[in-house]
Coordinates of C-alpha atoms in Angstrom, one line a residue:
M1234 CA 13.6 -5.9 -12.3
L1235 CA 17.0 -5.0 -12.8
G1236 CA 18.4 -7.4 -10.3
I1237 CA 16.6 -5.7 -7.1
P1238 CA 16.7 -8.4 -4.5
T1239 CA 13.1 -10.0 -2.8
F1240 CA 12.4 -9.2 0.8
P1241 CA 10.5 -10.9 2.9
G1242 CA 8.4 -8.1 5.4
V1243 CA 8.3 -5.4 7.7
G1244 CA 11.3 -6.4 10.3
R1245 CA 12.7 -8.8 7.9
I1246 CA 14.4 -7.0 5.8
H1247 CA 17.7 -8.1 4.0
E1248 CA 20.2 -7.7 1.4
V1249 CA 17.9 -5.1 0.0
A1250 CA 19.7 -1.4 -0.9
P1251 CA 18.6 1.7 -0.1
F1252 CA 15.9 3.7 -1.6
P1253 CA 17.6 6.3 -3.6
E1254 CA 19.5 3.0 -5.6
V1255 CA 16.9 0.9 -6.3
S1256 CA 15.0 3.3 -7.3
R1257 CA 17.3 4.8 -9.7
L1258 CA 16.9 1.5 -11.5
E1259 CA 13.4 1.0 -11.8
S1260 CA 12.8 4.8 -12.9
Q1261 CA 14.6 3.2 -16.0
N1262 CA 12.1 0.8 -16.2
V1263 CA 10.2 2.8 -19.3
Q1264 CA 7.4 -0.2 -19.0
L1265 CA 7.0 -0.7 -15.5
R1266 CA 6.9 3.9 -15.4
T1267 CA 4.0 3.3 -17.7
N1268 CA 2.1 0.2 -16.5
L1269 CA 2.2 2.8 -13.2
N1270 CA 0.9 5.8 -14.3
N1271 CA -2.0 3.9 -16.0
A1272 CA -3.0 2.7 -13.2
T1273 CA -2.7 5.2 -10.8
H1274 CA -4.3 7.7 -12.9
A1275 CA -7.4 5.3 -13.9
I1276 CA -7.6 5.0 -10.1
Q1277 CA -7.5 8.2 -9.2
R1278 CA -10.0 9.7 -12.0
K1279 CA -12.4 6.8 -11.0
R1280 CA -11.4 7.8 -6.5
S1281 CA -12.1 11.7 -7.6
Q1282 CA -15.4 10.7 -8.9
R1283 CA -16.8 9.2 -6.3
V1284 CA -15.8 11.5 -4.2
E1285 CA -17.0 14.6 -5.9
E1286 CA -20.9 12.7 -4.5
V1287 CA -20.1 13.1 -1.2
P1288 CA -21.7 16.0 0.0
D1289 CA -20.4 14.9 4.0
W1290 CA -16.7 14.3 2.7
E1291 CA -14.5 16.0 5.4
D1292 CA -16.7 15.8 7.8
L1293 CA -16.3 11.8 7.2
R1294 CA -12.3 12.2 7.2
D1295 CA -12.6 14.0 10.5
A1296 CA -15.3 11.7 11.6
G1297 CA -12.6 8.6 10.5
E1298 CA -9.6 10.9 12.6
A1299 CA -11.9 11.0 15.7
I1300 CA -12.5 7.8 15.6
K1301 CA -8.9 6.2 15.0
E1302 CA -7.6 8.8 17.1
D1303 CA -10.3 7.5 19.8
V1304 CA -9.0 3.2 19.2
V1305 CA -4.9 4.4 19.6
A1306 CA -5.9 6.2 23.1
R1307 CA -7.7 3.4 24.5
L1308 CA -6.0 0.5 23.0
P1309 CA -5.4 -1.7 25.3
E1310 CA -9.0 -1.3 27.0
L1311 CA -10.0 -1.5 23.6
L1312 CA -8.2 -5.1 22.8
E1313 CA -9.4 -7.2 25.9
Q1314 CA -12.9 -5.8 24.9
F1315 CA -12.2 -7.9 21.9
E1316 CA -11.0 -10.5 23.1
A1317 CA -13.6 -11.4 25.6
A1318 CA -16.1 -11.1 22.7
F1319 CA -14.7 -13.6 20.3
T1320 CA -14.1 -15.5 22.8
A1321 CA -17.8 -15.5 24.0
R1322 CA -18.4 -17.0 20.5
G1323 CA -16.7 -19.7 20.1
G1324 CA -13.5 -18.6 18.7
H1325 CA -10.0 -18.6 20.0
V1326 CA -7.3 -16.2 20.5
H1327 CA -3.6 -16.2 19.9
W1328 CA -1.5 -13.1 21.4
A1329 CA 2.2 -12.7 18.9
R1330 CA 5.2 -10.2 19.8
D1331 CA 6.0 -10.5 16.2
A1332 CA 6.5 -11.2 13.0
D1333 CA 8.4 -15.1 14.1
E1334 CA 5.5 -15.7 16.7
A1335 CA 2.9 -15.0 14.5
N1336 CA 4.0 -17.5 12.2
E1337 CA 4.7 -19.5 14.8
I1338 CA 1.2 -19.6 16.0
I1339 CA -0.2 -20.0 12.8
A1340 CA 2.5 -22.8 11.5
G1341 CA 0.9 -25.0 14.3
L1342 CA -2.3 -24.4 13.6
V1343 CA -2.0 -25.1 9.9
E1344 CA -0.5 -28.6 11.0
E1345 CA -3.5 -29.1 13.3
N1346 CA -5.9 -28.7 11.1
A1347 CA -4.6 -29.4 7.4
P1348 CA -4.9 -33.2 6.3
L1349 CA -1.0 -34.5 4.7
G1350 CA -1.4 -34.4 0.9
E1351 CA -0.4 -37.6 -1.8
N1352 CA 3.6 -35.5 -2.1
G1353 CA 3.8 -35.2 2.1
R1354 CA 3.0 -31.4 1.9
R1355 CA -0.6 -29.3 3.0
E1356 CA -1.6 -26.6 1.9
V1357 CA -4.6 -23.2 2.9
I1358 CA -6.2 -20.7 0.7
K1359 CA -5.8 -17.3 1.5
V1360 CA -7.6 -14.2 1.3
K1361 CA -5.1 -10.8 0.6
S1362 CA -3.5 -10.1 3.6
M1363 CA -1.0 -6.8 4.5
A1364 CA -0.5 -8.8 7.5
T1365 CA 0.6 -11.9 6.2
Q1366 CA 2.6 -10.0 3.9
E1367 CA 3.9 -8.5 6.6
T1368 CA 4.9 -11.4 8.5
G1369 CA 6.5 -13.3 5.2
L1370 CA 4.0 -16.1 6.6
N1371 CA 3.8 -18.2 2.7
E1372 CA 7.9 -18.1 3.0
A1373 CA 7.4 -19.3 6.8
L1374 CA 4.9 -21.8 6.0
G1375 CA 6.9 -23.6 2.9
E1376 CA 10.1 -24.4 5.1
R1377 CA 7.4 -26.0 7.7
G1378 CA 5.5 -28.5 4.6
I1379 CA 2.9 -26.2 4.0
D1380 CA 2.0 -24.6 0.7
A1381 CA -0.6 -21.2 1.2
F1382 CA -2.1 -20.6 -1.6
E1383 CA -3.0 -17.2 -2.8
T1384 CA -6.9 -16.5 -4.4
D1385 CA -7.0 -12.9 -4.9
L1386 CA -6.3 -12.0 -9.4
A1387 CA -3.4 -9.5 -8.0
E1388 CA -1.4 -12.0 -5.6
L1389 CA -1.9 -14.8 -7.6
I1390 CA -0.3 -12.7 -10.3
V1391 CA 2.7 -12.2 -8.4
Q1392 CA 2.3 -15.6 -7.1
L1393 CA 2.8 -17.4 -9.7
G1394 CA 5.0 -15.1 -11.9
N1395 CA 7.8 -15.8 -8.6
D1396 CA 7.5 -11.9 -7.4
Q1397 CA 7.1 -9.0 -4.9
P1398 CA 4.0 -7.4 -4.9
S1399 CA 4.4 -3.6 -5.2
H1400 CA 1.9 -1.6 -4.2
I1401 CA -1.2 -1.8 -1.0
L1402 CA -4.1 -2.3 -3.3
V1403 CA -2.7 -3.8 -6.4
P1404 CA 0.3 -5.7 -5.9
A1405 CA 0.4 -6.6 -9.5
I1406 CA 0.1 -3.3 -10.9
H1407 CA 3.5 -2.9 -12.1
K1408 CA 2.2 -5.8 -14.7
N1409 CA 0.0 -4.6 -18.1
R1410 CA -1.6 -7.9 -19.4
E1411 CA 0.3 -9.2 -22.1
Q1412 CA 2.4 -10.1 -19.1
I1413 CA 0.3 -11.4 -17.1
R1414 CA -1.0 -13.1 -20.0
T1415 CA 2.6 -15.3 -20.3
I1416 CA 2.8 -15.4 -16.7
F1417 CA -0.5 -17.6 -16.6
L1418 CA 0.5 -19.6 -19.1
R1419 CA 4.0 -20.2 -17.6
G1420 CA 2.3 -20.4 -14.2
M1421 CA 0.0 -22.5 -14.6
E1422 CA -0.6 -26.1 -15.2
D1423 CA -4.5 -26.3 -16.3
V1424 CA -4.0 -23.0 -19.2
D1425 CA -5.9 -22.7 -22.2
P1426 CA -2.7 -22.8 -24.7
D1427 CA -4.5 -19.9 -26.5
L1428 CA -5.3 -17.9 -23.6
D1429 CA -5.5 -14.0 -24.6
S1430 CA -4.8 -10.9 -23.1
E1431 CA -8.5 -9.5 -22.7
P1432 CA -8.8 -9.3 -18.6
R1433 CA -12.0 -10.9 -18.7
H1434 CA -10.7 -13.8 -20.0
L1435 CA -7.8 -13.6 -18.1
A1436 CA -10.4 -13.8 -14.8
E1437 CA -11.9 -16.7 -16.2
A1438 CA -8.5 -18.7 -16.2
S1439 CA -8.1 -17.4 -12.3
R1440 CA -11.6 -18.5 -11.5
K1441 CA -10.7 -22.1 -12.9
H1442 CA -7.0 -22.1 -11.5
L1443 CA -8.8 -21.4 -8.0
R1444 CA -11.8 -23.1 -8.2
K1445 CA -10.7 -26.5 -7.1
K1446 CA -8.5 -25.2 -3.9
F1447 CA -12.3 -23.5 -2.7
L1448 CA -13.3 -26.2 -2.8
S1449 CA -11.3 -29.4 -0.8
T1450 CA -8.5 -27.1 1.1
D1451 CA -9.8 -27.1 5.4
V1452 CA -8.1 -24.6 6.2
A1453 CA -8.3 -20.5 4.9
I1454 CA -6.5 -17.7 6.6
S1455 CA -7.7 -14.6 5.9
G1456 CA -6.1 -10.8 7.2
A1457 CA -8.7 -8.7 8.1
N1458 CA -10.0 -4.9 7.7
F1459 CA -11.7 -3.9 10.5
G1460 CA -12.5 -5.8 13.6
I1461 CA -14.9 -4.5 16.1
A1462 CA -14.1 -4.2 19.7
D1463 CA -18.0 -4.4 21.7
T1464 CA -19.0 -7.1 19.7
G1465 CA -16.1 -9.0 18.5
T1466 CA -16.9 -9.5 14.3
L1467 CA -14.1 -9.5 12.1
S1468 CA -14.9 -8.4 8.3
V1469 CA -12.7 -8.3 4.8
V1470 CA -13.7 -6.4 2.5
E1471 CA -13.4 -7.1 -1.1
S1472 CA -14.1 -6.8 -5.1
E1473 CA -13.9 -10.5 -5.8
G1474 CA -15.4 -12.7 -4.3
N1475 CA -12.4 -14.7 -3.3
G1476 CA -12.7 -13.1 0.2
R1477 CA -16.1 -14.5 0.1
M1478 CA -15.1 -18.4 -0.8
C1479 CA -12.2 -18.7 1.6
V1480 CA -13.8 -17.3 5.3
T1481 CA -16.4 -19.5 4.2
L1482 CA -16.4 -22.9 2.7
P1483 CA -13.6 -23.9 5.1
K1484 CA -13.9 -25.8 8.5
T1485 CA -10.9 -23.5 9.6
L1486 CA -10.7 -20.4 9.5
I1487 CA -7.3 -18.6 11.2
T1488 CA -7.0 -14.5 11.0
L1489 CA -4.1 -11.9 11.1
M1490 CA -5.0 -9.1 12.2
G1491 CA -2.2 -5.9 13.6
I1492 CA -3.6 -4.7 17.3
E1493 CA -4.2 -0.9 15.6
K1494 CA -6.9 -2.8 13.3
L1495 CA -9.8 -2.2 16.1
L1496 CA -13.2 0.1 15.7
P1497 CA -14.9 0.3 19.2
T1498 CA -18.4 -0.1 18.2
F1499 CA -20.7 -1.7 15.0
A1500 CA -21.8 1.7 14.5
D1501 CA -18.0 2.3 13.8
L1502 CA -18.3 1.0 10.3
E1503 CA -20.4 3.3 9.5
V1504 CA -17.8 5.8 8.1
F1505 CA -15.3 3.8 7.5
M1506 CA -17.5 1.7 4.9
Q1507 CA -18.1 5.2 2.9
L1508 CA -13.5 6.2 2.6
L1509 CA -12.7 3.2 2.1
P1510 CA -14.0 1.8 -0.5
R1511 CA -13.9 5.5 -2.2
S1512 CA -10.6 6.0 -1.1
S1513 CA -8.8 2.4 -2.6
T1514 CA -10.7 1.5 -5.4
G1515 CA -12.9 4.2 -6.4
E1516 CA -16.3 2.6 -5.5
R1517 CA -19.5 3.4 -3.6
M1518 CA -19.1 0.3 -1.8
N1519 CA -17.0 -2.9 -2.2
P1520 CA -19.1 -5.7 -3.9
Y1521 CA -18.4 -8.3 -1.1
S1522 CA -18.0 -7.4 2.4
S1523 CA -17.6 -10.6 4.5
F1524 CA -18.4 -10.4 8.4
W1525 CA -18.2 -12.2 10.9
T1526 CA -18.5 -13.3 14.7
G1527 CA -17.0 -16.2 15.9
V1528 CA -18.2 -19.5 15.5
T1529 CA -22.3 -19.6 14.2
E1530 CA -23.4 -24.1 14.1
G1531 CA -24.0 -25.2 11.0
D1532 CA -22.9 -21.9 9.2
G1533 CA -19.6 -21.6 7.7
P1534 CA -16.0 -22.7 9.5
Q1535 CA -16.2 -24.2 13.0
N1536 CA -12.7 -24.0 14.5
V1537 CA -12.3 -20.2 13.6
H1538 CA -9.0 -18.4 15.4
I1539 CA -7.5 -15.1 15.5
V1540 CA -4.0 -13.8 16.1
L1541 CA -3.6 -10.5 17.1
M1542 CA -0.6 -9.1 16.1
D1543 CA 2.1 -6.4 17.2
N1544 CA 5.2 -6.7 15.4
G1545 CA 6.7 -3.0 16.1
R1546 CA 3.3 -1.0 16.2
T1547 CA 3.7 -0.2 20.4
R1548 CA 6.3 0.8 19.6
A1549 CA 4.9 3.6 17.0
L1550 CA 2.3 3.7 19.8
A1551 CA 4.9 5.3 22.3
D1552 CA 5.9 7.7 19.3
P1553 CA 3.5 10.8 20.3
D1554 CA 3.4 11.9 17.2
G1555 CA 4.7 8.8 14.9
R1556 CA 0.9 6.9 16.2
Q1557 CA -1.1 8.7 14.0
A1558 CA 0.8 6.1 11.2
L1559 CA -1.4 3.8 13.1
H1560 CA -4.8 5.1 11.6
C1561 CA -3.6 4.1 8.6
I1562 CA -6.6 1.5 6.5
R1563 CA -4.4 0.5 4.0
C1564 CA -6.3 2.2 1.2
S1565 CA -3.0 2.6 -1.0
A1566 CA -5.0 6.6 -1.6
C1567 CA -1.5 8.2 -1.1
M1568 CA 0.2 6.0 -3.1
N1569 CA -1.7 6.7 -6.3
V1570 CA -1.3 10.3 -6.4
C1571 CA 2.4 10.1 -5.2
P1572 CA 5.0 11.4 -7.7
V1573 CA 7.6 9.7 -6.0
Y1574 CA 6.0 6.3 -6.3
R1575 CA 4.8 6.7 -9.4
R1576 CA 8.3 6.7 -10.7
S1577 CA 10.0 4.3 -8.5
G1578 CA 7.8 1.9 -8.0
G1579 CA 7.0 -0.2 -4.9
H1580 CA 10.0 -2.9 -5.0
A1581 CA 12.3 -0.2 -4.5
Y1582 CA 11.5 0.8 -0.9
G1583 CA 12.0 -2.9 0.0
S1584 CA 9.6 -3.8 2.8
V1585 CA 5.4 -4.7 1.8
Y1586 CA 4.7 -1.1 2.9
P1587 CA 5.5 1.2 0.2
G1588 CA 4.5 4.8 -0.8
P1589 CA 4.3 7.3 1.2
I1590 CA 2.8 5.4 4.4
G1591 CA 5.5 3.0 4.4
A1592 CA 7.7 5.7 4.0
I1593 CA 6.4 6.5 7.5
L1594 CA 5.2 3.3 8.7
T1595 CA 8.3 1.1 8.1
P1596 CA 10.8 3.3 9.7
L1597 CA 8.6 3.4 13.2
L1598 CA 7.6 -0.2 13.2
T1599 CA 11.7 -1.2 12.8
G1600 CA 13.4 2.4 13.8
V1601 CA 15.0 4.6 11.2
D1602 CA 18.6 3.0 12.6
S1603 CA 19.9 1.6 10.0
A1604 CA 20.8 2.2 5.9
E1605 CA 17.4 1.3 4.5
N1606 CA 15.4 2.6 6.5
G1607 CA 16.5 6.5 6.5
T1608 CA 16.4 6.4 3.3
L1609 CA 12.8 6.0 3.4
P1610 CA 12.1 9.2 4.3
Y1611 CA 13.5 10.9 1.4
A1612 CA 11.3 9.3 -0.6
S1613 CA 8.9 12.1 -1.6
S1614 CA 8.9 15.4 -2.5
L1615 CA 6.8 16.6 0.4
C1616 CA 3.9 18.2 -2.0
G1617 CA 1.8 17.7 0.5
A1618 CA -0.8 15.2 -2.0
C1619 CA -0.5 12.7 0.0
F1620 CA -2.4 14.3 3.1
D1621 CA -5.0 15.5 0.9
A1622 CA -6.1 12.2 -0.2
C1623 CA -5.9 10.1 2.9
P1624 CA -9.3 9.5 4.6
V1625 CA -8.3 9.9 8.2
K1626 CA -5.7 12.9 7.9
I1627 CA -2.5 11.0 8.1
D1628 CA -0.2 14.3 8.4
I1629 CA 2.0 12.4 6.0
P1630 CA 4.6 14.8 5.0
T1631 CA 5.2 16.2 8.7
M1632 CA 5.4 12.8 9.5
L1633 CA 8.3 12.5 6.7
T1634 CA 10.5 15.9 8.2
R1635 CA 10.0 14.1 11.8
L1636 CA 11.9 10.9 10.4
R1637 CA 14.7 12.6 7.9
A1638 CA 15.6 14.4 11.3
Q1639 CA 15.9 11.3 13.0
D1640 CA 18.0 9.7 10.5
S1641 CA 20.2 12.8 10.7
E1642 CA 20.3 12.3 14.1
V1643 CA 20.6 8.4 14.2
N1644 CA 23.2 7.7 10.9
H1645 CA 24.3 10.9 10.0
P1646 CA 25.3 12.8 13.9
G1647 CA 27.7 16.0 13.4
A1648 CA 27.1 19.1 10.6
I1649 CA 26.4 18.1 7.3
P1650 CA 28.9 19.2 4.9
R1651 CA 27.6 21.9 2.0
T1652 CA 26.6 20.5 -0.5
Q1653 CA 25.9 21.1 -4.7
L1654 CA 22.6 21.0 -3.1
D1655 CA 22.5 22.8 -0.7
G1656 CA 23.8 25.6 -3.1
A1657 CA 21.3 25.4 -5.3
L1658 CA 18.4 25.7 -2.8
R1659 CA 20.2 28.8 -1.5
G1660 CA 19.9 30.2 -4.7
A1661 CA 16.4 29.1 -6.0
E1662 CA 15.2 30.8 -2.3
W1663 CA 17.0 34.1 -3.2
M1664 CA 15.3 34.2 -6.4
M1665 CA 11.9 33.0 -5.4
S1666 CA 12.1 36.2 -2.5
D1667 CA 11.9 38.6 -4.8
G1668 CA 8.7 39.7 -6.7
H1669 CA 11.6 41.2 -9.3
R1670 CA 13.9 38.7 -9.8
M1671 CA 11.4 36.1 -10.6
G1672 CA 9.9 38.9 -13.3
L1673 CA 14.0 38.3 -14.9
I1674 CA 14.0 34.5 -15.0
G1675 CA 9.8 34.9 -16.9
K1676 CA 11.7 37.5 -19.1
A1677 CA 14.1 34.8 -19.9
L1678 CA 11.5 32.1 -21.0
P1679 CA 10.8 32.9 -24.6
I1680 CA 15.0 32.8 -25.5
V1681 CA 14.8 29.4 -23.6
S1682 CA 12.1 28.2 -25.3
R1683 CA 13.6 28.7 -28.7
I1684 CA 16.8 26.6 -27.7
V1685 CA 14.8 23.8 -26.2
P1686 CA 13.5 21.4 -28.6
K1687 CA 9.2 21.0 -28.5
S1688 CA 10.1 17.4 -27.1
G1689 CA 11.7 18.4 -24.0
I1690 CA 15.2 18.9 -22.3
P1691 CA 17.0 15.6 -22.8
S1692 CA 19.2 16.3 -20.0
L1693 CA 20.9 18.9 -17.7
P1694 CA 24.6 19.8 -16.0
G1695 CA 25.3 19.2 -12.6
I1696 CA 22.8 18.7 -10.2
G1697 CA 20.1 19.3 -12.3
G1698 CA 21.2 16.1 -14.1
E1699 CA 20.1 14.0 -11.1
W1700 CA 16.8 15.1 -11.9
T1701 CA 16.9 14.1 -16.3
S1702 CA 18.3 11.3 -15.9
S1703 CA 14.6 9.8 -14.3
R1704 CA 12.2 12.4 -15.0
D1705 CA 11.4 13.8 -18.6
I1706 CA 10.6 17.6 -18.7
P1707 CA 8.4 19.0 -20.8
A1708 CA 9.9 22.2 -22.2
P1709 CA 9.0 25.7 -20.7
P1710 CA 6.3 28.2 -22.1
R1711 CA 6.8 30.7 -24.6
Q1712 CA 5.3 33.0 -22.0
A1713 CA 5.7 33.8 -18.4
F1714 CA 2.3 33.5 -16.2
R1715 CA 3.2 36.6 -15.2
D1716 CA 3.5 38.6 -19.1
W1717 CA 0.4 37.1 -20.3
W1718 CA -1.7 38.3 -17.0
K1719 CA -0.6 41.6 -18.2
E1720 CA -1.8 41.1 -21.4
N1721 CA -4.7 39.6 -20.5
R1722 CA -6.6 40.8 -16.8
R1723 CA -9.9 42.6 -16.9
G1724 CA -10.8 45.8 -14.8

């Protein structure tokens, strides 16, 4: 990982270099860039196919946006409604103002319900959860003598590799199958030494590794994709079945959920159960959708808890424009289309929320008044692809520009001096504001194409060198589009 520092969670960033510094290193990692490009393009192709099957996709996006706007507008009321419904069904509700309080509550519940092992430590199994990543729960439990075992395949890869997640949906997206094989051989005591890198064999190895944990561990910890206010129902949707095992087999189930994850009614799930799988994994529906409402005698965990966490969400809620970031359903569609994320990878963001949504969510939750957070809104080309991909229409580009303005006011007060970049942008503005000038530039393309190697432009001088140091520039075309159009247009 080129010496990149670790980070335990949002609001708990420490000793992490600003995004430009880390991304400059990460973008030079050819293997990382290859892994990211292959994975994100594959996911995006599947998503496009599934979206094209839905004739009312834009109507679904509008519905999802409207439901989330309603949730944010009525959040206190809906939280009280959820608490009453959840408690009425035998569940226990806990409130956490921040990450430390959430971790303290969960650690106390585990100590009450998980037996001590022969090694003097307690064990829990976990469903993949961004909320527990946000609070740095695994590290906090470890300090209290509690070992948390990730059961999601990608999270398990990251955990065994002593690594950090780099994607909201696919935490180990920066690893290829050969790297995963090596991690399993080093990190699993019961793995077959002849294990190869065939995906189904790697998945089978992880299942065998986790099977005993599923059957013997008394306490599980989960996040939640949705909480239904009027029934007190919680939901986890996933693709592997590990979540189903965690929320049904243990005696005690503890869920950590951000307060914004509510939906008003069960009927609202109809919209999100179409939006989420298509936007995240490119599937028509999630293979496993688990729902539980409190305690049911003789079926599933008999000791059910939920920790409702703020951790900066009311801060974001107070921002009339920024509150739309709380609409996010953690699908990661914005990341898969982002050219900056594809080059830099998730670790460069220094937070558990990478990509375009992380570039706005982290500063909103914790503020832009730090060098690390202040640089995140600049981790974008403002191409708008993230807005087009977002299933609930979060206007990420507009939020990024607003946060950049806040960063300038808070961290860089006063006039910004002219720079080489300013001069380049003014030159581009002058050229592109006149069709005749653009035509003259096009006339030079045949000359440039004869000079530049067919493989592309390896490097540029001056400020252009900042671009070519981490990007591949293909050779220019031999003919400008304007000239081609004059020669080929009909009528």
